[in-house]
Amino acid sequence: MRDRGRTGVVAAVSALGLTAALGGCGLTGDSGGVTLRLVAADYGDSESNSSQKYWDKLVEAYEAEHPGVTVDVTVYSWSDVDAKVKEMVDAGKAPDMAQIGAYADYAAKGLLYEADELLSIPVQADFVAQFADAGQVKSVQYGIPFASSTRLLFYNKTLFQKAGLDAPKTWKELAADAEALKAQGVKYPYALPLGPEEAQAETMQWLLSGGGGYTDNASGTYSIDSAENVATFNWLKNDLVGKGLTGPVAPGKLNRAAAFSAFADGDVGMLNGHPSLMQTAAKKGVKFGMVPMPGVDGPSKVSMGVADWMMAFKENGHADEVGDFLDFVYDKQNVLDFSREYNLLPVTNSASTVMTAADEDADLKPFLEELPLSELYPVGRTSWAAISADVKKRIGGTVAAGGSPSAILGQLQLAATRAESAE
C-alpha cells in the first residue's frame, strides 16, 4: 500500500484536454521496469480530437519524469469500451486501469483497489464531494470520478423572439411556450428523447424537476413509482405529448443524438442538453440560451449530474505505480486541459475554481453553477446497470397513446426492488 501522506504530485504538462476517458490495458514487467496498461473511452468526435491524442501527450510527459514506468493506453469508442473491458476481465487479463461508465459490478466482485490504496491525500481531498461519494460502495470509494456534466434547458433564441416568448421557469410556462412555438410551425416545440439511447437521462431530469427521482433521499431505496414520479409522467403524457407539443417522432423512438441534431438544425424550440450541445449548435449558427430546468412551481432546485469513472484493477498489482500515475492524471492543469478540450466539467475543486473565474470558460459557467446542486445516478449500486437498461426499454411507453405511467413505473419499481434484494 502507498504512503497516503505523500504530497509529491508531479506537475503535468499536457496540451490537450481530458475528455471522459482514461485509457488502459494490462500490466507487465519490461526490462526491470513496469508497464501499466490503461483502457479509456474516446470523447472526441473526430480523429483530429480523439482522446488517444490527449493520452499520448500526457503519457509522454509522465514517462519523461518516470523512466522506469511505461504506460500503454488504448482508446475505444463509448459504444465499445465497456464491452472491451469486460472481455479482458472475463479472460483473466484485466487492464491495470479503465475509464468507463460504471464501476460497481467490478467493486462488488472484489476486483478493484480502494481509492485510498492508490491516491495521495491531496488528490483525494480535491474531488468534488458528491462525485467522491458517488464512487462509494458500502462507504468505501472504488470509483474515481474522471469527468462530469450537468444538464440545462436549451432554447432557440431566434424562435423564441419570433414568437414573443421568454425562457420558461415552470412546467406551465414551458407548455405555454411550446403551444406558441407549435403555432409558429416549429417542428419540435419541446424535444423529448425517451428513445433507448439515453432515456434514463431525460427521465431523471424530469423526475428531479418534479420533486422525485430514482431513489428516495431518506431511505436510499429505489422509489421509481413514487407519487411525485407518477405525477410527473402523467403531466408529460397529458400536457405535452398528448397535445402534440413534442414533435413528429414519438418520444419513445426519439434518441438524444437525433434531438441534438434537430436542435442544431433549428428545428427544436427547447430541449435538455449538456455542454457539448453548445459547440454543435454554434457551428450551425443557432443562437441559443440556457436556463435551469423548469419545475412545478419554479426553476428546479436539483439538476441531473453525470460522471464517468476511473478504476484500477488489483489483478496485476503495482498499486504504487498506478497511484503515482493517477496523481499525475488528476493534476490541476491536466484536468483543466481535458475539460476544456471536450467541453466537460472538472471533477476536482481546484480546476472548478479556476474555470469558474476564467473568461475563456464563460460558456461553461451556467453548468458549473449547477454542479453543486446536481444529483447523480445511483451508480454505487450493482443493480443500476440493469435498472438503467430497463428504463431505456420501457419508459417511452409511459407517454405513448394508451400508455399508463403508473403501471409502467410500477413495473420498473418491481424490477428494481428485485434487483436491489439480490445485491
Coordinates of C-alpha atoms in Angstrom, one line a residue:
M1 CA 0.0 0.0 0.0
R2 CA 1.2 3.5 -0.7
D3 CA 2.1 6.1 1.8
R4 CA -1.2 8.0 1.8
G5 CA 0.5 11.1 3.3
R6 CA 2.7 11.6 0.2
T7 CA 2.3 15.0 -1.3
G8 CA 4.7 15.0 -4.2
V9 CA 2.3 15.3 -7.1
V10 CA 4.2 15.9 -10.3
A11 CA 3.0 18.9 -12.4
A12 CA 1.6 17.8 -15.7
V13 CA 2.3 19.5 -19.0
S14 CA -0.3 18.1 -21.3
A15 CA -1.6 20.3 -24.0
L16 CA -4.8 18.5 -24.9
G17 CA -7.8 18.3 -22.7
L18 CA -9.1 15.3 -20.8
T19 CA -12.4 14.1 -22.2
A20 CA -14.2 11.4 -20.4
A21 CA -11.9 8.5 -20.8
L22 CA -8.7 7.2 -19.4
G23 CA -7.1 4.6 -21.4
G24 CA -5.7 1.3 -20.2
C25 CA -4.7 -2.3 -20.8
G26 CA -2.9 -5.0 -18.6
L27 CA 0.3 -4.8 -16.6
T28 CA 3.6 -6.4 -17.4
G29 CA 7.3 -6.1 -16.4
D30 CA 9.6 -4.8 -19.1
S31 CA 13.4 -5.0 -18.7
G32 CA 13.1 -4.4 -14.9
G33 CA 10.6 -1.7 -15.3
V34 CA 6.8 -1.7 -15.2
T35 CA 4.3 -1.4 -17.9
L36 CA 0.8 -0.2 -16.9
R37 CA -2.0 -0.8 -19.3
L38 CA -4.9 1.5 -19.4
V39 CA -8.2 1.3 -21.4
A40 CA -10.1 4.5 -22.0
A41 CA -13.2 5.9 -23.7
D42 CA -13.0 8.3 -26.6
Y43 CA -14.5 11.8 -26.0
G44 CA -13.6 13.2 -29.4
D45 CA -16.0 13.5 -32.3
S46 CA -13.3 13.0 -35.0
E47 CA -9.8 11.7 -35.5
S48 CA -8.4 15.2 -35.0
N49 CA -9.5 15.5 -31.4
S50 CA -9.5 11.8 -30.4
S51 CA -8.8 11.1 -26.8
Q52 CA -5.9 9.0 -27.9
K53 CA -4.0 12.2 -28.7
Y54 CA -4.6 13.5 -25.2
W55 CA -3.4 10.4 -23.6
D56 CA -0.4 10.0 -25.8
K57 CA 0.8 13.5 -24.9
L58 CA 0.0 13.0 -21.2
V59 CA 1.9 9.7 -21.1
E60 CA 4.9 11.2 -22.9
A61 CA 5.2 13.9 -20.2
Y62 CA 4.8 11.3 -17.4
E63 CA 7.3 8.8 -18.8
A64 CA 9.9 11.6 -19.2
E65 CA 9.7 12.0 -15.4
H66 CA 9.4 8.3 -14.6
P67 CA 11.9 6.4 -16.8
G68 CA 11.1 3.1 -15.1
V69 CA 7.4 3.1 -16.0
T70 CA 5.7 2.7 -19.4
V71 CA 2.1 3.4 -19.8
D72 CA 0.3 1.8 -22.7
V73 CA -3.1 3.4 -23.4
T74 CA -5.8 2.0 -25.7
V75 CA -8.8 4.2 -26.5
Y76 CA -12.1 2.8 -27.7
S77 CA -15.4 4.4 -28.7
W78 CA -18.1 4.7 -26.0
S79 CA -20.1 2.1 -27.8
D80 CA -17.3 -0.5 -27.4
V81 CA -15.2 0.4 -24.4
D82 CA -17.4 -1.2 -21.6
A83 CA -17.6 -4.5 -23.5
K84 CA -13.8 -4.5 -24.2
V85 CA -13.0 -4.1 -20.6
K86 CA -15.5 -6.8 -19.6
E87 CA -13.9 -9.2 -22.2
M88 CA -10.5 -8.5 -20.7
V89 CA -11.6 -9.1 -17.2
D90 CA -13.5 -12.3 -18.0
A91 CA -10.4 -13.6 -19.8
G92 CA -8.3 -13.0 -16.7
K93 CA -6.4 -10.2 -18.4
A94 CA -7.8 -7.2 -16.7
P95 CA -6.1 -3.8 -17.5
D96 CA -4.4 -2.0 -14.7
M97 CA -6.8 0.9 -15.2
A98 CA -10.0 1.5 -17.0
Q99 CA -12.0 4.7 -17.6
I100 CA -15.6 3.6 -18.4
G101 CA -19.2 4.3 -17.4
A102 CA -19.6 2.2 -14.3
Y103 CA -17.5 0.6 -11.7
A104 CA -19.9 -1.0 -9.1
D105 CA -20.0 -4.5 -10.6
Y106 CA -16.3 -4.8 -10.5
A107 CA -16.1 -3.4 -7.0
A108 CA -18.7 -5.8 -5.7
K109 CA -16.6 -8.7 -7.0
G110 CA -13.6 -7.5 -5.1
L111 CA -11.6 -6.8 -8.3
L112 CA -10.7 -3.1 -7.7
Y113 CA -8.3 -1.2 -5.5
E114 CA -9.8 1.2 -3.0
A115 CA -9.1 4.8 -3.9
D116 CA -7.1 5.4 -0.7
E117 CA -4.8 2.5 -1.7
L118 CA -3.8 4.5 -4.8
L119 CA -4.2 8.2 -4.4
S120 CA -2.3 10.7 -2.3
I121 CA -4.3 12.6 0.3
P122 CA -4.2 16.0 -1.5
V123 CA -5.6 14.4 -4.7
Q124 CA -8.4 12.6 -2.8
A125 CA -9.3 15.7 -0.9
D126 CA -9.6 17.7 -4.2
F127 CA -12.5 15.7 -5.6
V128 CA -15.9 17.4 -5.7
A129 CA -17.7 15.9 -2.7
Q130 CA -20.8 14.4 -4.4
F131 CA -18.6 12.7 -7.0
A132 CA -16.4 11.2 -4.4
D133 CA -19.5 10.0 -2.5
A134 CA -21.0 8.5 -5.7
G135 CA -17.8 6.5 -6.2
Q136 CA -18.5 4.5 -3.0
V137 CA -19.9 1.0 -2.5
K138 CA -20.8 0.4 1.2
S139 CA -19.0 3.5 2.3
V140 CA -15.7 2.6 0.5
Q141 CA -14.6 4.5 -2.6
Y142 CA -13.6 2.4 -5.5
G143 CA -14.9 4.6 -8.4
I144 CA -12.6 7.6 -9.1
P145 CA -14.6 10.3 -10.9
F146 CA -13.0 11.3 -14.2
A147 CA -15.2 13.8 -16.0
S148 CA -18.6 15.2 -15.3
S149 CA -21.5 17.1 -16.8
T150 CA -24.8 18.6 -15.8
R151 CA -27.9 19.5 -17.8
L152 CA -29.7 22.7 -18.6
L153 CA -32.7 23.6 -20.7
F154 CA -31.6 24.9 -24.1
Y155 CA -33.9 27.1 -26.1
N156 CA -33.6 28.6 -29.6
K157 CA -33.5 32.4 -29.1
T158 CA -34.5 33.1 -32.7
L159 CA -37.6 31.0 -32.5
F160 CA -38.5 32.4 -29.0
Q161 CA -38.1 36.0 -30.2
K162 CA -40.2 35.4 -33.2
A163 CA -43.0 34.0 -31.0
G164 CA -42.5 36.8 -28.4
L165 CA -41.5 34.3 -25.6
D166 CA -39.3 34.4 -22.6
A167 CA -37.5 31.3 -21.3
P168 CA -39.8 29.2 -19.1
K169 CA -39.3 28.8 -15.3
T170 CA -42.2 26.5 -14.6
W171 CA -43.8 23.5 -16.3
K172 CA -46.9 25.6 -17.1
E173 CA -44.8 28.2 -18.8
L174 CA -42.9 25.5 -20.7
A175 CA -46.1 24.1 -22.0
A176 CA -47.4 27.5 -22.9
D177 CA -44.2 28.3 -24.8
A178 CA -44.4 25.0 -26.6
E179 CA -48.0 25.8 -27.7
A180 CA -46.9 29.2 -29.1
L181 CA -43.9 27.6 -30.9
K182 CA -46.2 25.0 -32.4
A183 CA -48.5 27.8 -33.7
Q184 CA -45.4 29.2 -35.4
G185 CA -44.8 25.9 -37.2
V186 CA -41.8 24.8 -35.1
K187 CA -41.2 21.1 -35.8
Y188 CA -40.3 20.1 -32.3
P189 CA -41.6 22.7 -29.8
Y190 CA -40.1 20.6 -27.0
A191 CA -37.9 17.6 -28.0
L192 CA -38.5 14.7 -25.5
P193 CA -35.9 12.0 -26.3
L194 CA -37.2 8.9 -24.4
G195 CA -35.7 6.6 -27.0
P196 CA -33.3 3.8 -26.0
E197 CA -30.1 5.7 -26.5
E198 CA -30.2 7.8 -23.3
A199 CA -33.8 7.7 -22.0
Q200 CA -32.5 7.2 -18.4
A201 CA -31.0 10.8 -18.5
E202 CA -34.1 12.6 -19.8
T203 CA -36.2 10.6 -17.4
M204 CA -34.0 11.6 -14.4
Q205 CA -34.0 15.3 -15.3
W206 CA -37.9 15.3 -15.4
L207 CA -38.2 13.3 -12.2
L208 CA -35.9 15.7 -10.3
S209 CA -37.8 18.7 -11.6
G210 CA -41.0 17.1 -10.3
G211 CA -39.6 16.6 -6.8
G212 CA -38.8 12.9 -7.2
G213 CA -36.0 10.8 -8.5
Y214 CA -34.9 7.2 -9.0
T215 CA -34.2 6.8 -5.3
D216 CA -35.7 8.1 -2.0
N217 CA -33.3 10.5 -0.4
A218 CA -34.3 9.5 3.1
S219 CA -34.1 5.7 2.8
G220 CA -31.8 5.4 -0.2
T221 CA -34.0 2.7 -1.8
Y222 CA -35.5 2.8 -5.3
S223 CA -38.7 4.9 -5.5
I224 CA -39.4 4.8 -9.2
D225 CA -43.2 4.6 -8.8
S226 CA -43.4 7.4 -6.1
A227 CA -46.4 9.7 -6.2
E228 CA -44.2 12.5 -7.4
N229 CA -42.8 10.5 -10.3
V230 CA -46.2 9.2 -11.4
A231 CA -47.5 12.8 -11.4
T232 CA -44.5 14.0 -13.5
F233 CA -45.1 11.4 -16.2
N234 CA -48.9 12.0 -16.1
W235 CA -48.1 15.7 -16.8
L236 CA -45.7 14.8 -19.7
K237 CA -48.3 12.4 -21.2
N238 CA -51.3 14.7 -20.9
D239 CA -49.9 18.3 -21.2
L240 CA -47.0 17.9 -23.6
V241 CA -47.2 14.7 -25.7
G242 CA -50.9 14.4 -25.7
K243 CA -51.2 18.0 -27.0
G244 CA -48.8 17.4 -29.9
L245 CA -46.1 19.6 -28.4
T246 CA -43.1 17.1 -28.7
G247 CA -42.8 16.8 -32.5
P248 CA -43.4 14.3 -35.2
V249 CA -41.3 11.5 -33.8
A250 CA -42.8 9.6 -30.8
P251 CA -40.7 10.3 -27.7
G252 CA -40.1 6.6 -27.2
K253 CA -38.4 6.4 -30.6
L254 CA -36.5 9.8 -30.4
N255 CA -32.9 9.4 -29.3
R256 CA -30.8 12.1 -27.8
A257 CA -28.4 12.3 -30.7
A258 CA -31.3 12.9 -33.1
A259 CA -32.8 15.5 -30.8
F260 CA -29.5 17.4 -30.6
S261 CA -29.0 17.3 -34.3
A262 CA -32.5 18.7 -34.8
F263 CA -31.8 21.5 -32.4
A264 CA -28.6 22.3 -34.3
D265 CA -30.7 22.4 -37.5
G266 CA -33.0 25.0 -35.9
D267 CA -36.0 22.6 -35.7
V268 CA -36.3 22.4 -31.9
G269 CA -37.6 25.1 -29.6
M270 CA -36.5 23.6 -26.3
L271 CA -34.7 20.5 -25.0
N272 CA -32.5 19.4 -22.1
G273 CA -28.8 19.4 -23.1
H274 CA -25.3 19.1 -21.8
P275 CA -22.3 21.3 -22.6
S276 CA -21.4 19.5 -25.9
L277 CA -24.6 20.8 -27.5
M278 CA -23.2 24.4 -27.2
Q279 CA -20.5 23.7 -29.8
T280 CA -22.7 21.6 -32.0
A281 CA -25.4 24.4 -32.2
A282 CA -22.9 27.2 -32.5
K283 CA -21.2 25.5 -35.5
K284 CA -24.6 25.6 -37.3
G285 CA -25.2 29.2 -36.4
V286 CA -28.1 28.6 -33.9
K287 CA -28.5 31.3 -31.3
F288 CA -29.4 29.7 -28.0
G289 CA -30.0 30.4 -24.4
M290 CA -29.6 28.1 -21.4
V291 CA -31.6 28.2 -18.1
P292 CA -32.2 25.7 -15.2
M293 CA -34.7 23.1 -15.9
P294 CA -38.3 24.4 -15.1
G295 CA -40.1 22.8 -12.2
V296 CA -43.6 22.6 -10.9
D297 CA -43.5 26.0 -9.2
G298 CA -40.2 27.5 -10.4
P299 CA -36.8 26.5 -11.6
S300 CA -35.8 23.0 -10.5
K301 CA -33.7 23.1 -7.3
V302 CA -31.8 19.9 -8.3
S303 CA -30.2 19.2 -11.7
M304 CA -29.0 15.9 -13.1
G305 CA -25.3 15.3 -12.9
V306 CA -23.3 12.7 -14.8
A307 CA -19.9 11.3 -14.1
D308 CA -17.6 8.9 -15.9
W309 CA -15.3 6.7 -13.8
M310 CA -11.7 5.7 -13.5
M311 CA -10.9 2.4 -11.7
A312 CA -7.8 0.3 -11.0
F313 CA -7.8 -3.5 -11.1
K314 CA -5.9 -5.5 -8.5
E315 CA -5.1 -8.4 -10.7
N316 CA -1.7 -7.2 -11.8
G317 CA -0.6 -5.4 -8.6
H318 CA 1.7 -2.3 -8.8
A319 CA -0.6 -0.1 -6.7
D320 CA 2.2 2.3 -6.1
E321 CA 2.9 2.9 -9.8
V322 CA -0.8 3.1 -10.7
G323 CA -1.4 5.5 -7.9
D324 CA 1.5 7.7 -8.9
F325 CA 0.3 7.9 -12.5
L326 CA -3.2 8.7 -11.4
D327 CA -1.9 11.5 -9.2
F328 CA -0.3 12.9 -12.3
V329 CA -3.6 12.5 -14.3
Y330 CA -5.5 14.5 -11.7
D331 CA -3.0 17.4 -11.5
K332 CA -5.0 20.6 -11.8
Q333 CA -3.6 21.6 -15.2
N334 CA -4.2 18.2 -16.7
V335 CA -7.8 18.3 -15.5
L336 CA -8.3 21.8 -16.9
D337 CA -6.8 20.8 -20.3
F338 CA -9.0 17.8 -20.6
S339 CA -12.2 19.6 -19.5
R340 CA -11.6 22.5 -21.9
E341 CA -10.8 20.2 -24.9
Y342 CA -14.0 18.3 -24.6
N343 CA -16.4 20.9 -23.0
L344 CA -16.8 18.8 -19.9
L345 CA -16.9 19.8 -16.2
P346 CA -13.9 19.1 -14.0
V347 CA -14.3 16.6 -11.1
T348 CA -11.8 18.5 -8.9
N349 CA -12.4 21.6 -6.8
S350 CA -9.1 23.2 -7.8
A351 CA -10.0 23.0 -11.5
S352 CA -13.6 24.0 -10.9
T353 CA -12.4 27.2 -9.1
V354 CA -10.2 28.2 -12.0
M355 CA -12.9 27.6 -14.6
T356 CA -15.5 29.5 -12.7
A357 CA -13.3 32.6 -12.7
A358 CA -11.7 32.3 -16.2
D359 CA -13.1 34.3 -19.0
E360 CA -12.3 31.6 -21.5
D361 CA -14.7 29.2 -19.7
A362 CA -17.6 31.7 -19.5
D363 CA -19.8 29.4 -21.7
L364 CA -19.5 26.6 -19.1
K365 CA -20.3 28.8 -16.1
P366 CA -24.0 28.0 -16.1
F367 CA -23.2 24.3 -15.9
L368 CA -20.6 24.9 -13.3
E369 CA -23.1 26.7 -11.2
E370 CA -25.5 23.8 -11.4
L371 CA -22.7 21.3 -10.4
P372 CA -23.0 21.7 -6.6
L373 CA -26.8 21.2 -6.9
S374 CA -26.6 18.1 -9.1
E375 CA -27.7 14.6 -8.3
L376 CA -26.1 11.6 -9.9
Y377 CA -27.4 8.2 -11.0
P378 CA -27.2 5.6 -8.2
V379 CA -24.0 4.3 -9.7
G380 CA -22.8 2.8 -6.5
R381 CA -25.5 0.0 -6.8
T382 CA -24.6 -3.1 -8.8
S383 CA -28.3 -3.2 -9.8
W384 CA -28.2 0.2 -11.5
A385 CA -26.9 -1.1 -14.9
A386 CA -29.9 -3.4 -15.2
I387 CA -32.4 -0.8 -14.0
S388 CA -31.0 1.8 -16.4
A389 CA -31.4 -0.7 -19.3
D390 CA -34.9 -1.4 -18.2
V391 CA -35.8 2.3 -18.1
K392 CA -34.4 2.8 -21.6
K393 CA -36.6 -0.1 -22.8
R394 CA -39.8 0.8 -21.1
I395 CA -40.1 4.5 -20.2
G396 CA -41.2 5.7 -23.7
G397 CA -44.4 3.7 -23.2
T398 CA -45.5 5.9 -20.3
V399 CA -46.3 8.8 -22.7
A400 CA -47.5 6.7 -25.7
A401 CA -51.1 6.6 -26.6
G402 CA -52.8 4.1 -24.3
G403 CA -49.8 4.0 -22.1
S404 CA -50.2 4.1 -18.3
P405 CA -47.4 6.0 -16.4
S406 CA -48.5 4.4 -13.0
A407 CA -48.4 0.9 -14.5
I408 CA -45.1 1.2 -16.3
L409 CA -43.4 3.0 -13.4
G410 CA -44.8 0.2 -11.1
Q411 CA -43.2 -2.4 -13.3
L412 CA -39.9 -0.6 -13.2
Q413 CA -40.1 -0.4 -9.4
L414 CA -40.9 -4.1 -9.1
A415 CA -37.8 -5.0 -11.2
A416 CA -35.7 -2.5 -9.2
T417 CA -36.9 -3.9 -5.9
R418 CA -36.0 -7.5 -7.0
A419 CA -32.6 -6.4 -8.3
E420 CA -31.9 -4.5 -5.1
S421 CA -32.8 -7.5 -3.0
A422 CA -30.3 -9.6 -5.0
E423 CA -27.4 -7.2 -4.2

